[in-house]
Every structure is written in C-alpha cells, then in structure tokens.
C-alpha cells in the first residue's frame, strides 16, 4: 500500500493561533530531516514513516489515505496490520510510527470485540526505528495509564525477503483500503485517481479536531459508562482569573465566561474590565490536543494536566474547571493579572507617585 504524507496548513497549531514559541514537533521528530521550517517535505528523504502525523497535536501532517485505514479497522472481522518489512497481512501500514496515543486507544477499544494483531519486521535494522520508538513510547504511556486495556498482539516477523515464516500470514482477506466502489460516479472516481497522483491537491482540507481523536471518540461510543484515561486540566487556587489561558488556546478547548456588574449606577465611564465581577473557565476535553500552551503562559502556574478516567459523556462535554473573580489594583483600581495587590505602575511607584529610588 502506497502512502504519502500531506501537510494541512489550516490544521497546524502555528496557523490557528500565533504563539511566541512555534510548534516544531514534526521537524524535530522526523528521523530523516525531511521536513523544512516551512513544513515542506523532501520526497527524496521522506520514507513516509508517518511519525510527523503521530507527533502533530492537531492533524497538520496526515497520510492522504488515512481514511481507508480507519475504514479497514471498522469493517474487518479481524484486525491484522503489517509494516512494509513484515510478512503481508490484512492491511499494510507505513510504520508503527504513524500511531499516536489516540490511535493506540482506538485499537485497544476495538480489541474488546475482535482480535487485533500487528506484525512488524526487525525494527533494529530499519531506518525508521526512531519513528517506531516514538510510537512505542506512546503505547507504553497508554499501558501505564490503562493497565487493564484489551490486548493487542504485536509479533515480530521476518522480512519479506526471507523465506522463513511466509506461511504465517494471519489474514489473507482482501484489503478494503484498496478496493474501488463501482457505484461511485465518474467525477468521484476521477477525483480519487487524481488524489493518488497528486495528494497535495487535498492539502487544503481542514478540521478542528484531529482525525485520530475523532475516530477514538467514535469507537469509544456513547452507549457505555466505561471510562478511559484521558488528559484533563486542573486549576489550582492560585489562579487569578485573568483568562489568558482561554485566549491563547488554539483549539478553543478552554473558554471563558465573564459576568458583568449589572449595578453600574448609570456611570457610563466604567470600562468593561471595571464591570467584570466573575469569570468561569469551561474545558472541553475532546478539543484539547495537549499542546500545553495554556500552562506555558500562566503567570501564576495554576494549570496542570494529568490523566483521569473519563466517560464518553465527560470527554465530549463541557466541564467547569474554575470559577473566580478578577483582581484589581487596590490603589488605582486597574485590573491586575498576578497574585499581588498592586498593578505594575503602582508597585514601582511610591505613595505619592514618585519612584522608590532616590538619591
């Protein structure tokens, strides 16, 4: 199965919301330095291992045939995956490196109902072993947080060039991913053919929630009260209710709800900040891609992330994580964004407005 990586500019965190430190996970994780600072792929260096897709928090890099992969997972009676260096099985993936945490959890959830097996070659001799190691680290993280998860069988098979073990193919069923639907119209067939030749034509596809997250939530299903480990945010009492974390979130996973002072006594000169009496922070776990930008910008260091057992209802819902009142300078009345009692101007001036430093 031929795979080609496509960069969706609209999905990249750096495009969604400007930030002082741009995300470079795809560039830093590529084992072949095939991605430029402009997110351009060098076709001569890229091995299509998929690690750029696995480490990208928001679906910036995606295998253009990833939809067929998910279709196979859902429709196959027995899930059998193999990398290019292993004996062919049910569906060939470019490398284990394409599987992120959500993909691993999708496989685990499916493994409750049907067998799931991954066949690999010798990763130690593979040029994509660094990509595989990143994916294995993600698997180990899920396993540590969810030790009772359904079993996924991972088998190391001889290379395809070896005669030993060729009889051990697990599933000889045709690959749904490469079958063509004869009922499709000629326009759709032409589009699919062009996309196979020039996958960059689909690079304008955008979606707010990464596909691996969408599929994991869909596989989890709303009909069960089961809980799975999911990273959620916690806010400490040191929070100053400044709301900067919600403003910086590129996914809109954190939202602020402000209540205004209705008793303004007709004073038209009151600013919006003067009228704010309370602030609520609403967290939507499904939208959060754990970029942790909110943590980096929090001056009071009140935000932390940890894995908690959440139900489908909580993961797809809205959670009130903080409710407090904004702080104002006790001297001039201006809004402040730290745990002090004075704004920066008042804190650096004396009682009479002069500076603290005198000759």
Short mmCIF file of C-alpha atoms in Angstrom, two decimals:
data_model
loop_
_atom_site.label_atom_id
_atom_site.label_comp_id
_atom_site.label_asym_id
_atom_site.label_seq_id
_atom_site.Cartn_x
_atom_site.Cartn_y
_atom_site.Cartn_z
CA UNK A 1 0.00 0.00 0.00
CA UNK A 2 1.49 3.33 -1.07
CA UNK A 3 1.28 6.13 1.48
CA UNK A 4 2.05 9.78 1.07
CA UNK A 5 2.09 12.46 3.73
CA UNK A 6 0.19 15.69 3.19
CA UNK A 7 0.57 18.92 5.15
CA UNK A 8 -2.72 20.60 6.05
CA UNK A 9 -1.72 24.18 6.76
CA UNK A 10 -5.10 25.09 8.26
CA UNK A 11 -4.78 22.36 10.88
CA UNK A 12 -1.33 23.40 12.12
CA UNK A 13 -1.30 24.97 15.59
CA UNK A 14 1.04 27.67 14.31
CA UNK A 15 -1.63 28.72 11.81
CA UNK A 16 -4.59 28.50 14.17
CA UNK A 17 -3.22 30.85 16.82
CA UNK A 18 0.10 32.76 16.90
CA UNK A 19 2.40 31.83 19.76
CA UNK A 20 5.81 33.03 20.91
CA UNK A 21 7.36 29.57 20.57
CA UNK A 22 6.14 27.89 17.42
CA UNK A 23 5.48 24.15 17.39
CA UNK A 24 8.23 22.18 15.60
CA UNK A 25 7.44 18.65 16.74
CA UNK A 26 7.15 17.35 13.17
CA UNK A 27 10.52 18.82 12.21
CA UNK A 28 12.29 17.67 15.38
CA UNK A 29 10.85 14.14 15.28
CA UNK A 30 11.49 13.32 11.62
CA UNK A 31 14.30 10.71 11.62
CA UNK A 32 15.42 11.76 8.14
CA UNK A 33 15.31 15.58 8.43
CA UNK A 34 12.86 15.56 5.53
CA UNK A 35 10.71 18.50 6.75
CA UNK A 36 11.83 22.10 6.25
CA UNK A 37 11.00 25.03 8.54
CA UNK A 38 8.19 25.84 6.09
CA UNK A 39 6.73 22.33 6.53
CA UNK A 40 7.80 21.28 3.05
CA UNK A 41 8.54 17.58 2.57
CA UNK A 42 11.65 16.46 0.70
CA UNK A 43 10.39 13.47 -1.34
CA UNK A 44 13.93 12.12 -1.70
CA UNK A 45 14.45 11.92 2.05
CA UNK A 46 10.93 11.13 3.28
CA UNK A 47 10.26 7.45 3.89
CA UNK A 48 6.58 8.08 4.75
CA UNK A 49 7.04 6.54 8.20
CA UNK A 50 4.18 8.71 9.49
CA UNK A 51 5.86 9.95 12.68
CA UNK A 52 5.14 13.56 11.69
CA UNK A 53 1.46 12.64 11.76
CA UNK A 54 1.79 10.88 15.13
CA UNK A 55 3.55 13.73 16.94
CA UNK A 56 1.49 16.55 15.42
CA UNK A 57 -1.09 17.56 18.05
CA UNK A 58 -3.66 18.89 15.61
CA UNK A 59 -3.54 16.91 12.35
CA UNK A 60 -1.14 19.16 10.45
CA UNK A 61 0.51 16.18 8.73
CA UNK A 62 -1.77 13.35 7.61
CA UNK A 63 -1.39 10.28 5.44
CA UNK A 64 -3.67 11.05 2.49
CA UNK A 65 -5.07 7.50 2.63
CA UNK A 66 -5.73 7.51 6.38
CA UNK A 67 -9.50 7.31 5.88
CA UNK A 68 -9.06 3.92 4.23
CA UNK A 69 -7.05 2.76 7.22
CA UNK A 70 -9.86 3.62 9.61
CA UNK A 71 -12.41 2.04 7.27
CA UNK A 72 -10.43 -1.19 7.46
CA UNK A 73 -10.29 -1.07 11.27
CA UNK A 74 -14.05 -0.72 11.49
CA UNK A 75 -15.05 -3.24 8.84
CA UNK A 76 -12.51 -6.04 9.25
CA UNK A 77 -13.69 -9.03 11.25
CA UNK A 78 -10.12 -9.48 12.46
CA UNK A 79 -7.63 -6.58 12.55
CA UNK A 80 -4.25 -7.53 11.09
CA UNK A 81 -1.70 -4.81 10.37
CA UNK A 82 1.80 -5.18 8.99
CA UNK A 83 4.64 -2.82 8.23
CA UNK A 84 6.38 -2.97 4.82
CA UNK A 85 9.24 -5.07 6.22
CA UNK A 86 6.96 -7.76 7.63
CA UNK A 87 5.10 -10.62 6.01
CA UNK A 88 1.96 -9.19 4.33
CA UNK A 89 -1.14 -9.41 6.49
CA UNK A 90 -4.53 -7.77 6.32
CA UNK A 91 -3.57 -4.10 5.90
CA UNK A 92 -0.14 -2.59 5.35
CA UNK A 93 0.80 0.50 7.33
CA UNK A 94 3.95 2.50 6.55
CA UNK A 95 5.35 2.03 10.07
CA UNK A 96 4.28 1.76 13.69
CA UNK A 97 5.48 5.35 13.87
CA UNK A 98 2.17 6.56 12.41
CA UNK A 99 0.24 5.51 15.54
CA UNK A 100 -0.27 8.22 18.14
CA UNK A 101 -1.85 7.80 21.58
CA UNK A 102 -5.41 8.18 20.25
CA UNK A 103 -4.72 5.60 17.51
CA UNK A 104 -3.43 3.10 20.06
CA UNK A 105 -6.53 3.64 22.19
CA UNK A 106 -8.75 3.13 19.15
CA UNK A 107 -7.06 -0.23 18.51
CA UNK A 108 -7.47 -1.18 22.16
CA UNK A 109 -11.14 -0.27 22.17
CA UNK A 110 -11.70 -2.32 19.00
CA UNK A 111 -9.76 -5.21 20.53
CA UNK A 112 -12.61 -5.69 23.00
CA UNK A 113 -14.76 -7.04 20.18
CA UNK A 114 -12.26 -8.60 17.76
CA UNK A 115 -8.68 -9.79 17.57
CA UNK A 116 -6.06 -7.12 16.84
CA UNK A 117 -2.57 -8.11 15.66
CA UNK A 118 0.34 -6.03 14.42
CA UNK A 119 3.14 -7.75 12.52
CA UNK A 120 6.48 -5.97 12.19
CA UNK A 121 9.87 -6.65 10.72
CA UNK A 122 13.10 -6.18 12.64
CA UNK A 123 12.87 -2.59 13.87
CA UNK A 124 16.52 -2.59 14.96
CA UNK A 125 17.62 -2.82 11.32
CA UNK A 126 15.00 -0.39 9.99
CA UNK A 127 15.90 3.22 9.06
CA UNK A 128 12.57 4.26 10.62
CA UNK A 129 13.38 2.76 14.04
CA UNK A 130 13.34 6.23 15.64
CA UNK A 131 9.76 6.73 14.45
CA UNK A 132 8.81 3.32 15.78
CA UNK A 133 10.37 4.16 19.15
CA UNK A 134 8.21 7.29 19.46
CA UNK A 135 5.08 5.25 18.80
CA UNK A 136 6.12 2.57 21.28
CA UNK A 137 6.60 5.29 23.88
CA UNK A 138 3.02 6.43 23.24
CA UNK A 139 1.82 2.83 23.64
CA UNK A 140 3.71 2.47 26.91
CA UNK A 141 2.08 5.66 28.16
CA UNK A 142 -1.40 4.29 27.44
CA UNK A 143 -0.49 0.97 29.03
CA UNK A 144 0.73 2.69 32.20
CA UNK A 145 -2.47 4.73 32.50
CA UNK A 146 -4.78 1.89 31.44
CA UNK A 147 -3.16 -1.41 32.51
CA UNK A 148 -6.40 -3.38 32.05
CA UNK A 149 -6.85 -2.41 28.39
CA UNK A 150 -7.78 -5.12 25.85
CA UNK A 151 -4.78 -6.96 24.45
CA UNK A 152 -3.14 -6.05 21.14
CA UNK A 153 -0.86 -8.78 19.78
CA UNK A 154 2.43 -7.48 18.38
CA UNK A 155 4.54 -10.06 16.54
CA UNK A 156 7.98 -9.60 15.04
CA UNK A 157 8.06 -11.33 11.67
CA UNK A 158 10.89 -12.00 9.23
CA UNK A 159 11.43 -9.56 6.41
CA UNK A 160 9.50 -10.10 3.22
CA UNK A 161 12.75 -11.09 1.51
CA UNK A 162 13.15 -14.06 3.84
CA UNK A 163 11.55 -17.39 3.01
CA UNK A 164 11.20 -18.33 6.66
CA UNK A 165 7.76 -17.78 8.10
CA UNK A 166 5.96 -16.83 4.91
CA UNK A 167 3.26 -19.36 5.75
CA UNK A 168 2.42 -17.35 8.87
CA UNK A 169 0.27 -14.77 7.15
CA UNK A 170 -2.55 -14.08 9.57
CA UNK A 171 -5.27 -12.79 7.34
CA UNK A 172 -5.49 -13.28 3.59
CA UNK A 173 -8.66 -11.23 3.20
CA UNK A 174 -8.58 -8.54 0.51
CA UNK A 175 -7.63 -5.08 1.73
CA UNK A 176 -10.69 -2.84 1.92
CA UNK A 177 -8.40 0.14 1.67
CA UNK A 178 -7.52 -0.50 -1.95
CA UNK A 179 -10.87 -1.70 -3.24
CA UNK A 180 -12.79 0.58 -5.55
CA UNK A 181 -16.50 1.13 -5.22
CA UNK A 182 -18.08 0.53 -8.62
CA UNK A 183 -21.12 2.55 -7.56
CA UNK A 184 -19.13 5.79 -7.41
CA UNK A 185 -19.80 8.34 -10.12
CA UNK A 186 -17.17 9.19 -12.70
CA UNK A 187 -16.44 12.53 -11.05
CA UNK A 188 -15.65 10.89 -7.71
CA UNK A 189 -13.56 8.19 -9.39
CA UNK A 190 -11.60 10.84 -11.27
CA UNK A 191 -11.01 12.82 -8.09
CA UNK A 192 -9.70 9.76 -6.23
CA UNK A 193 -7.38 8.94 -9.12
CA UNK A 194 -6.00 12.48 -9.21
CA UNK A 195 -5.50 12.42 -5.44
CA UNK A 196 -3.45 9.26 -5.82
CA UNK A 197 -1.23 11.01 -8.34
CA UNK A 198 -1.11 14.43 -6.68
CA UNK A 199 -2.04 14.10 -2.99
CA UNK A 200 -1.12 17.74 -2.36
CA UNK A 201 -4.40 18.70 -4.02
CA UNK A 202 -6.14 17.71 -0.78
CA UNK A 203 -3.82 19.76 1.40
CA UNK A 204 -6.50 22.40 1.91
CA UNK A 205 -8.61 20.00 4.00
CA UNK A 206 -9.14 21.39 7.48
CA UNK A 207 -10.83 20.02 10.58
CA UNK A 208 -10.84 21.35 14.11
CA UNK A 209 -10.38 18.00 15.87
CA UNK A 210 -7.66 15.59 14.62
CA UNK A 211 -8.97 12.53 12.84
CA UNK A 212 -7.32 10.10 15.25
CA UNK A 213 -9.20 11.82 18.09
CA UNK A 214 -12.48 11.75 16.16
CA UNK A 215 -12.11 8.03 15.47
CA UNK A 216 -11.17 7.23 19.05
CA UNK A 217 -14.25 9.04 20.38
CA UNK A 218 -16.47 7.35 17.77
CA UNK A 219 -15.05 3.93 18.64
CA UNK A 220 -15.47 4.59 22.36
CA UNK A 221 -19.18 5.16 21.79
CA UNK A 222 -21.79 6.96 23.84
CA UNK A 223 -23.73 3.88 24.92
CA UNK A 224 -21.33 2.73 27.63
CA UNK A 225 -20.47 4.04 31.06
CA UNK A 226 -16.92 2.72 30.75
CA UNK A 227 -14.12 5.16 31.49
CA UNK A 228 -10.78 5.51 29.74
CA UNK A 229 -7.69 7.52 30.74
CA UNK A 230 -7.86 10.97 29.21
CA UNK A 231 -5.74 14.03 29.90
CA UNK A 232 -7.71 16.69 31.71
CA UNK A 233 -6.79 20.08 33.10
CA UNK A 234 -6.75 21.07 36.76
CA UNK A 235 -6.63 24.65 38.02
CA UNK A 236 -5.19 25.49 41.45
CA UNK A 237 -6.37 28.13 43.89
CA UNK A 238 -3.50 30.36 42.78
CA UNK A 239 -5.45 31.15 39.58
CA UNK A 240 -6.03 34.92 39.24
CA UNK A 241 -8.95 34.55 36.79
CA UNK A 242 -7.09 36.52 34.14
CA UNK A 243 -8.46 34.37 31.28
CA UNK A 244 -5.22 34.42 29.28
CA UNK A 245 -5.20 30.61 29.04
CA UNK A 246 -8.52 30.67 27.20
CA UNK A 247 -7.33 33.45 24.89
CA UNK A 248 -4.16 31.55 23.92
CA UNK A 249 -5.77 28.12 23.34
CA UNK A 250 -5.53 27.36 19.59
CA UNK A 251 -8.26 24.72 19.80
CA UNK A 252 -10.85 26.62 21.80
CA UNK A 253 -10.73 23.83 24.37
CA UNK A 254 -10.67 26.42 27.15
CA UNK A 255 -13.38 29.06 27.06
CA UNK A 256 -14.06 31.89 29.46
CA UNK A 257 -17.47 33.10 30.56
CA UNK A 258 -17.48 36.54 32.13
CA UNK A 259 -20.28 38.03 34.20
CA UNK A 260 -20.65 41.79 34.26
CA UNK A 261 -21.69 44.03 37.13
CA UNK A 262 -25.32 44.93 36.41
CA UNK A 263 -25.34 47.65 39.08
CA UNK A 264 -23.35 50.35 37.32
CA UNK A 265 -25.31 53.25 38.88
CA UNK A 266 -25.54 54.82 35.48
CA UNK A 267 -21.83 55.57 35.32
CA UNK A 268 -21.11 55.42 31.63
CA UNK A 269 -17.39 55.94 32.17
CA UNK A 270 -16.93 52.43 33.65
CA UNK A 271 -14.86 50.24 31.37
CA UNK A 272 -15.68 46.62 30.54
CA UNK A 273 -12.98 45.44 32.93
CA UNK A 274 -14.46 47.53 35.75
CA UNK A 275 -17.77 45.73 35.31
CA UNK A 276 -16.43 42.16 35.34
CA UNK A 277 -17.41 40.51 38.61
CA UNK A 278 -16.72 36.83 37.94
CA UNK A 279 -15.04 34.57 35.41
CA UNK A 280 -15.67 30.91 34.67
CA UNK A 281 -13.36 28.64 32.72
CA UNK A 282 -15.04 25.88 30.69
CA UNK A 283 -12.96 22.93 29.49
CA UNK A 284 -13.87 20.70 26.53
CA UNK A 285 -11.60 17.63 26.73
CA UNK A 286 -12.34 16.40 23.19
CA UNK A 287 -10.94 19.61 21.68
CA UNK A 288 -7.77 19.67 23.79
CA UNK A 289 -4.69 18.37 21.97
CA UNK A 290 -2.34 18.78 24.94
CA UNK A 291 -0.12 21.44 23.37
CA UNK A 292 0.23 22.87 26.90
CA UNK A 293 0.43 26.44 25.68
CA UNK A 294 -2.00 27.44 28.41
CA UNK A 295 0.44 26.13 31.02
CA UNK A 296 3.35 27.99 29.48
CA UNK A 297 1.53 31.32 29.52
CA UNK A 298 0.06 31.03 33.03
CA UNK A 299 1.99 33.50 35.21
CA UNK A 300 0.63 32.05 38.43
CA UNK A 301 1.47 28.46 37.33
CA UNK A 302 -2.01 27.37 38.32
CA UNK A 303 -2.59 24.91 35.46
CA UNK A 304 -1.61 21.25 35.42
CA UNK A 305 -2.55 18.27 33.22
CA UNK A 306 -2.99 14.71 34.37
CA UNK A 307 -4.67 11.58 33.09
CA UNK A 308 -8.02 10.86 34.68
CA UNK A 309 -10.64 8.17 33.98
CA UNK A 310 -13.33 9.93 31.96
CA UNK A 311 -16.55 8.65 30.44
CA UNK A 312 -17.67 9.36 26.88
CA UNK A 313 -20.11 11.95 28.22
CA UNK A 314 -17.37 13.89 30.00
CA UNK A 315 -14.87 13.66 27.15
CA UNK A 316 -17.38 15.06 24.67
CA UNK A 317 -18.98 17.50 27.10
CA UNK A 318 -18.13 20.76 28.83
CA UNK A 319 -16.61 20.85 32.30
CA UNK A 320 -16.49 23.82 34.67
CA UNK A 321 -12.89 23.80 35.91
CA UNK A 322 -12.66 27.21 37.57
CA UNK A 323 -14.86 29.98 38.89
CA UNK A 324 -13.41 33.11 40.44
CA UNK A 325 -13.27 36.89 40.40
CA UNK A 326 -10.74 39.04 38.54
CA UNK A 327 -8.32 41.01 40.71
CA UNK A 328 -7.98 44.78 40.70
CA UNK A 329 -5.26 47.08 41.98
CA UNK A 330 -6.10 48.25 45.50
CA UNK A 331 -4.68 51.68 44.72
CA UNK A 332 -5.77 52.68 41.22
CA UNK A 333 -8.47 50.07 40.54
CA UNK A 334 -6.97 48.75 37.32
CA UNK A 335 -7.22 45.06 36.60
CA UNK A 336 -4.14 43.00 37.51
CA UNK A 337 -3.09 39.55 36.34
CA UNK A 338 -0.94 38.16 39.15
CA UNK A 339 -1.27 37.42 42.83
CA UNK A 340 -0.17 40.84 44.05
CA UNK A 341 -2.37 43.66 45.30
CA UNK A 342 -0.93 46.42 43.10
CA UNK A 343 -0.59 46.86 39.36
CA UNK A 344 2.87 47.22 37.87
CA UNK A 345 2.70 51.02 37.79
CA UNK A 346 1.60 51.37 41.42
CA UNK A 347 4.03 48.70 42.59
CA UNK A 348 7.00 50.59 41.13
CA UNK A 349 5.99 54.00 42.47
CA UNK A 350 5.90 55.44 45.98
CA UNK A 351 2.82 56.53 47.92
CA UNK A 352 2.97 59.99 46.38
CA UNK A 353 3.56 58.75 42.87
CA UNK A 354 7.35 59.13 42.93
CA UNK A 355 9.80 56.33 42.35
CA UNK A 356 11.24 54.21 45.12
CA UNK A 357 14.76 55.02 44.07
CA UNK A 358 16.06 58.33 45.45
CA UNK A 359 19.46 59.87 45.65
#
